[in-house]
PDB file of C-alpha atoms in Angstrom:
ATOM      1  CA  MET S   1    -103.227 -17.355 -27.473  1.00  0.00           C
ATOM      2  CA  GLN S   2    -102.477 -15.766 -24.363  1.00  0.00           C
ATOM      3  CA  LEU S   3     -99.006 -17.084 -24.624  1.00  0.00           C
ATOM      4  CA  LEU S   4     -98.559 -15.505 -27.968  1.00  0.00           C
ATOM      5  CA  ALA S   5     -99.855 -12.210 -26.666  1.00  0.00           C
ATOM      6  CA  GLN S   6     -97.457 -12.307 -23.784  1.00  0.00           C
ATOM      7  CA  PHE S   7     -94.643 -13.187 -26.123  1.00  0.00           C
ATOM      8  CA  VAL S   8     -95.423 -10.243 -28.365  1.00  0.00           C
ATOM      9  CA  VAL S   9     -95.667  -7.921 -25.369  1.00  0.00           C
ATOM     10  CA  ASN S  10     -92.289  -9.130 -24.164  1.00  0.00           C
ATOM     11  CA  ILE S  11     -90.731  -8.578 -27.566  1.00  0.00           C
ATOM     12  CA  LEU S  12     -92.219  -5.100 -27.797  1.00  0.00           C
ATOM     13  CA  ALA S  13     -90.994  -4.280 -24.278  1.00  0.00           C
ATOM     14  CA  PHE S  14     -87.560  -5.559 -25.185  1.00  0.00           C
ATOM     15  CA  LEU S  15     -87.430  -3.514 -28.385  1.00  0.00           C
ATOM     16  CA  LEU S  16     -88.654  -0.452 -26.540  1.00  0.00           C
ATOM     17  CA  LEU S  17     -86.040  -0.958 -23.835  1.00  0.00           C
ATOM     18  CA  LEU S  18     -83.404  -1.481 -26.516  1.00  0.00           C
ATOM     19  CA  ALA S  19     -84.430   1.744 -28.249  1.00  0.00           C
ATOM     20  CA  ILE S  20     -84.335   3.694 -24.995  1.00  0.00           C
ATOM     21  CA  LEU S  21     -80.971   2.232 -24.091  1.00  0.00           C
ATOM     22  CA  LYS S  22     -79.631   2.973 -27.575  1.00  0.00           C
ATOM     23  CA  LYS S  23     -80.848   6.538 -27.420  1.00  0.00           C
ATOM     24  CA  PHE S  24     -79.657   7.329 -23.897  1.00  0.00           C
ATOM     25  CA  ALA S  25     -77.147   4.701 -22.633  1.00  0.00           C
ATOM     26  CA  TRP S  26     -75.596   2.965 -25.650  1.00  0.00           C
ATOM     27  CA  GLY S  27     -73.190   5.804 -26.505  1.00  0.00           C
ATOM     28  CA  THR S  28     -72.199   6.201 -22.877  1.00  0.00           C
ATOM     29  CA  LEU S  29     -71.606   2.456 -22.492  1.00  0.00           C
ATOM     30  CA  LEU S  30     -69.542   2.308 -25.679  1.00  0.00           C
ATOM     31  CA  ALA S  31     -67.554   5.344 -24.528  1.00  0.00           C
ATOM     32  CA  LEU S  32     -66.890   3.657 -21.173  1.00  0.00           C
ATOM     33  CA  ILE S  33     -65.835   0.441 -22.926  1.00  0.00           C
ATOM     34  CA  ASP S  34     -63.543   2.369 -25.311  1.00  0.00           C
ATOM     35  CA  GLU S  35     -62.108   4.304 -22.400  1.00  0.00           C
ATOM     36  CA  ARG S  36     -61.487   1.071 -20.503  1.00  0.00           C
ATOM     37  CA  ARG S  37     -59.869  -0.498 -23.583  1.00  0.00           C
ATOM     38  CA  GLU S  38     -57.589   2.547 -23.997  1.00  0.00           C
ATOM     39  CA  LYS S  39     -56.680   2.385 -20.332  1.00  0.00           C
ATOM     40  CA  ILE S  40     -55.781  -1.318 -20.616  1.00  0.00           C
ATOM     41  CA  VAL S  41     -53.736  -0.692 -23.786  1.00  0.00           C
ATOM     42  CA  SER S  42     -52.006   2.220 -22.056  1.00  0.00           C
ATOM     43  CA  GLU S  43     -51.200   0.025 -19.058  1.00  0.00           C
ATOM     44  CA  PHE S  44     -49.783  -2.676 -21.341  1.00  0.00           C
ATOM     45  CA  ARG S  45     -47.642  -0.037 -23.039  1.00  0.00           C
ATOM     46  CA  GLY S  46     -46.490   1.151 -19.605  1.00  0.00           C
ATOM     47  CA  ILE S  47     -45.640  -2.426 -18.653  1.00  0.00           C
ATOM     48  CA  ASP S  48     -43.686  -2.908 -21.898  1.00  0.00           C
ATOM     49  CA  GLN S  49     -41.888   0.380 -21.327  1.00  0.00           C
ATOM     50  CA  ALA S  50     -41.098  -0.605 -17.717  1.00  0.00           C
ATOM     51  CA  LYS S  51     -39.756  -3.948 -19.007  1.00  0.00           C
ATOM     52  CA  GLU S  52     -37.506  -2.123 -21.468  1.00  0.00           C
ATOM     53  CA  GLU S  53     -36.288   0.250 -18.744  1.00  0.00           C
ATOM     54  CA  LEU S  54     -35.712  -2.702 -16.446  1.00  0.00           C
ATOM     55  CA  ALA S  55     -33.706  -4.490 -19.144  1.00  0.00           C
ATOM     56  CA  GLY S  56     -31.662  -1.314 -19.679  1.00  0.00           C
ATOM     57  CA  LEU S  57     -31.074  -0.982 -15.934  1.00  0.00           C
ATOM     58  CA  ARG S  58     -30.110  -4.652 -15.737  1.00  0.00           C
ATOM     59  CA  ILE S  59     -27.537  -4.172 -18.519  1.00  0.00           C
ATOM     60  CA  ASP S  60     -26.237  -1.001 -16.842  1.00  0.00           C
ATOM     61  CA  TYR S  61     -26.069  -2.843 -13.511  1.00  0.00           C
ATOM     62  CA  GLN S  62     -24.168  -5.744 -15.125  1.00  0.00           C
ATOM     63  CA  GLN S  63     -21.696  -3.324 -16.711  1.00  0.00           C
ATOM     64  CA  ARG S  64     -21.169  -1.490 -13.426  1.00  0.00           C
ATOM     65  CA  LEU S  65     -20.786  -4.769 -11.563  1.00  0.00           C
ATOM     66  CA  GLU S  66     -18.197  -5.984 -14.089  1.00  0.00           C
ATOM     67  CA  LYS S  67     -16.337  -2.680 -13.790  1.00  0.00           C
ATOM     68  CA  ILE S  68     -16.366  -2.917  -9.990  1.00  0.00           C
ATOM     69  CA  GLU S  69     -15.138  -6.519 -10.140  1.00  0.00           C
ATOM     70  CA  GLU S  70     -12.376  -5.489 -12.544  1.00  0.00           C
ATOM     71  CA  GLU S  71     -11.336  -2.643 -10.229  1.00  0.00           C
ATOM     72  CA  ALA S  72     -11.412  -5.014  -7.256  1.00  0.00           C
ATOM     73  CA  ARG S  73      -9.192  -7.508  -9.107  1.00  0.00           C
ATOM     74  CA  GLY S  74      -6.810  -4.667  -9.967  1.00  0.00           C
ATOM     75  CA  LYS S  75      -6.684  -3.513  -6.357  1.00  0.00           C
ATOM     76  CA  ILE S  76      -6.117  -7.077  -5.157  1.00  0.00           C
ATOM     77  CA  GLN S  77      -3.266  -7.500  -7.646  1.00  0.00           C
ATOM     78  CA  GLN S  78      -1.842  -4.159  -6.524  1.00  0.00           C
ATOM     79  CA  ALA S  79      -2.063  -5.226  -2.876  1.00  0.00           C
ATOM     80  CA  ILE S  80      -0.367  -8.524  -3.689  1.00  0.00           C
ATOM     81  CA  SER S  81       2.410  -6.702  -5.540  1.00  0.00           C
ATOM     82  CA  GLU S  82       2.823  -4.254  -2.657  1.00  0.00           C
ATOM     83  CA  GLY S  83       2.934  -7.144  -0.184  1.00  0.00           C
ATOM     84  CA  ARG S  84       5.610  -8.893  -2.224  1.00  0.00           C
ATOM     85  CA  ARG S  85       7.620  -5.681  -2.474  1.00  0.00           C
ATOM     86  CA  ILE S  86       7.406  -5.109   1.273  1.00  0.00           C
ATOM     87  CA  GLY S  87       8.339  -8.754   1.869  1.00  0.00           C
ATOM     88  CA  MET S  88      11.384  -8.384  -0.352  1.00  0.00           C
ATOM     89  CA  GLU S  89      12.384  -5.192   1.485  1.00  0.00           C
ATOM     90  CA  ILE S  90      12.031  -6.933   4.845  1.00  0.00           C
ATOM     91  CA  GLU S  91      14.026  -9.890   3.561  1.00  0.00           C
ATOM     92  CA  GLU S  92      16.771  -7.604   2.221  1.00  0.00           C
ATOM     93  CA  ASP S  93      16.875  -5.686   5.528  1.00  0.00           C
ATOM     94  CA  ALA S  94      17.162  -8.989   7.391  1.00  0.00           C
ATOM     95  CA  ARG S  95      20.001 -10.108   5.122  1.00  0.00           C
ATOM     96  CA  THR S  96      21.811  -6.795   5.603  1.00  0.00           C
ATOM     97  CA  HIS S  97      21.369  -7.046   9.360  1.00  0.00           C
ATOM     98  CA  ALA S  98      22.565 -10.674   9.314  1.00  0.00           C
ATOM     99  CA  ARG S  99      25.645  -9.723   7.293  1.00  0.00           C
ATOM    100  CA  ALA S 100      26.451  -6.875   9.681  1.00  0.00           C
ATOM    101  CA  THR S 101      25.987  -9.166  12.681  1.00  0.00           C
ATOM    102  CA  LEU S 102      28.167 -11.843  11.063  1.00  0.00           C
ATOM    103  CA  GLU S 103      30.888  -9.287  10.371  1.00  0.00           C
ATOM    104  CA  LYS S 104      30.764  -8.110  13.997  1.00  0.00           C
ATOM    105  CA  VAL S 105      30.970 -11.710  15.196  1.00  0.00           C
ATOM    106  CA  LYS S 106      33.945 -12.366  12.894  1.00  0.00           C
ATOM    107  CA  GLU S 107      35.679  -9.217  14.114  1.00  0.00           C
ATOM    108  CA  THR S 108      35.002 -10.137  17.743  1.00  0.00           C
ATOM    109  CA  ALA S 109      36.243 -13.691  17.165  1.00  0.00           C
ATOM    110  CA  ALA S 110      39.378 -12.397  15.414  1.00  0.00           C
ATOM    111  CA  MET S 111      40.056 -10.021  18.310  1.00  0.00           C
ATOM    112  CA  GLU S 112      39.524 -12.827  20.829  1.00  0.00           C
ATOM    113  CA  VAL S 113      41.906 -15.104  18.881  1.00  0.00           C
ATOM    114  CA  ALA S 114      44.483 -12.320  18.675  1.00  0.00           C
ATOM    115  CA  LYS S 115      44.074 -11.633  22.385  1.00  0.00           C
ATOM    116  CA  ALA S 116      44.427 -15.342  23.205  1.00  0.00           C
ATOM    117  CA  ARG S 117      47.562 -15.570  21.038  1.00  0.00           C
ATOM    118  CA  SER S 118      49.006 -12.517  22.706  1.00  0.00           C
ATOM    119  CA  GLU S 119      48.315 -13.966  26.140  1.00  0.00           C
ATOM    120  CA  LEU S 120      49.794 -17.299  25.084  1.00  0.00           C
ATOM    121  CA  LYS S 121      52.937 -15.586  23.785  1.00  0.00           C
ATOM    122  CA  GLU S 122      53.219 -13.678  27.048  1.00  0.00           C
ATOM    123  CA  GLN S 123      52.839 -16.912  28.984  1.00  0.00           C
ATOM    124  CA  VAL S 124      55.462 -18.608  26.791  1.00  0.00           C
ATOM    125  CA  VAL S 125      57.812 -15.664  27.294  1.00  0.00           C
ATOM    126  CA  ASP S 126      57.157 -15.737  31.057  1.00  0.00           C
ATOM    127  CA  LEU S 127      57.742 -19.467  31.077  1.00  0.00           C
ATOM    128  CA  ALA S 128      60.965 -19.107  29.085  1.00  0.00           C
ATOM    129  CA  ILE S 129      62.130 -16.423  31.508  1.00  0.00           C
ATOM    130  CA  GLN S 130      61.279 -18.626  34.482  1.00  0.00           C
ATOM    131  CA  ILE S 131      63.114 -21.569  32.946  1.00  0.00           C
ATOM    132  CA  THR S 132      66.075 -19.432  32.101  1.00  0.00           C
ATOM    133  CA  HIS S 133      66.047 -18.094  35.613  1.00  0.00           C
ATOM    134  CA  LYS S 134      65.923 -21.644  37.032  1.00  0.00           C
ATOM    135  CA  VAL S 135      68.671 -22.785  34.688  1.00  0.00           C
ATOM    136  CA  LEU S 136      70.885 -19.931  35.734  1.00  0.00           C
ATOM    137  CA  GLN S 137      70.286 -20.601  39.421  1.00  0.00           C
ATOM    138  CA  GLN S 138      71.032 -24.288  39.330  1.00  0.00           C
ATOM    139  CA  HIS S 139      74.084 -26.032  38.433  1.00  0.00           C
ATOM    140  CA  LEU S 140      73.046 -28.428  35.794  1.00  0.00           C
ATOM    141  CA  ASP S 141      74.064 -31.859  34.945  1.00  0.00           C
ATOM    142  CA  GLU S 142      72.793 -33.857  32.027  1.00  0.00           C
ATOM    143  CA  GLU S 143      70.021 -35.558  34.005  1.00  0.00           C
ATOM    144  CA  THR S 144      68.729 -32.260  35.438  1.00  0.00           C
ATOM    145  CA  ASP S 145      68.922 -30.611  31.993  1.00  0.00           C
ATOM    146  CA  ARG S 146      66.864 -33.380  30.457  1.00  0.00           C
ATOM    147  CA  ARG S 147      64.182 -33.186  33.193  1.00  0.00           C
ATOM    148  CA  MET S 148      63.924 -29.403  32.926  1.00  0.00           C
ATOM    149  CA  ILE S 149      63.591 -29.479  29.133  1.00  0.00           C
ATOM    150  CA  GLU S 150      60.986 -32.263  29.287  1.00  0.00           C
ATOM    151  CA  GLY S 151      59.072 -30.283  31.916  1.00  0.00           C
ATOM    152  CA  PHE S 152      59.291 -27.186  29.724  1.00  0.00           C
ATOM    153  CA  ILE S 153      57.991 -29.129  26.711  1.00  0.00           C
ATOM    154  CA  GLN S 154      55.224 -30.615  28.872  1.00  0.00           C
ATOM    155  CA  GLU S 155      54.149 -27.133  30.029  1.00  0.00           C
ATOM    156  CA  ILE S 156      54.115 -25.869  26.406  1.00  0.00           C
ATOM    157  CA  HIS S 157      51.914 -28.831  25.374  1.00  0.00           C
ATOM    158  CA  THR S 158      49.576 -28.172  28.290  1.00  0.00           C
ATOM    159  CA  LEU S 159      49.247 -24.482  27.352  1.00  0.00           C
ATOM    160  CA  ASP S 160      48.850 -25.398  23.697  1.00  0.00           C
ATOM    161  CA  LYS S 161      45.957 -27.765  24.521  1.00  0.00           C
ATOM    162  CA  GLU S 162      44.251 -25.158  26.691  1.00  0.00           C
ATOM    163  CA  HIS S 163      44.503 -22.274  24.179  1.00  0.00           C
ATOM    164  CA  GLY S 164      44.718 -23.990  20.804  1.00  0.00           C
ATOM    165  CA  PRO S 165      47.451 -23.689  18.192  1.00  0.00           C
ATOM    166  CA  THR S 166      49.430 -20.433  18.062  1.00  0.00           C
ATOM    167  CA  THR S 167      49.374 -20.049  14.267  1.00  0.00           C
TER     168      THR S 167
END
C-alpha cells in the first residue's frame, strides 16, 4: 500500500508541476521554440539567398572572364598583325637598301672597268708610239721587222692577260 500511496503522490506532484508549468512556463517555452524555429527558417532562407547571389556572381564572373579572354585574344592577334607588318617593313627596307647597294657596286664596277680600259688604251697607245719610235730609229730588215712585231704582239698579249679583254 505504501507503494500505491507513493505512486499517487508522485502522480499528483507531476500533475501539479505540469499545471504550474502550463500556467507560467508553457507559453514562454513555446514562444522560445517558435522564435528558434523562425530564426532557423530565416537562416535557411538567407543561405538559399546567398546561394542564389553566389550563382549570379559566378555567372557574372564567367561572363567577365570570357570577355577578358576574348579581349586578350584580340590584343594578341593585333600584336601578331603589328609584328608581321613591322617585319614586312623591315624586310622591304632591307631589300631597298640591298638594291641601292647593288646599284652602287655595279656603278663602281662599271667605272673601274672603264678606268681599266682607258688605262689599257693609253698603254697600247704608248706602246704603239714606242714601237713606232723604235721602228723609225732603226733601219729594218725582214728579220728585225718580224722580231719587233712578235715582241709587240707578245706585249699586247701580256697586257691583255693582266687587264682582261678590252671589249
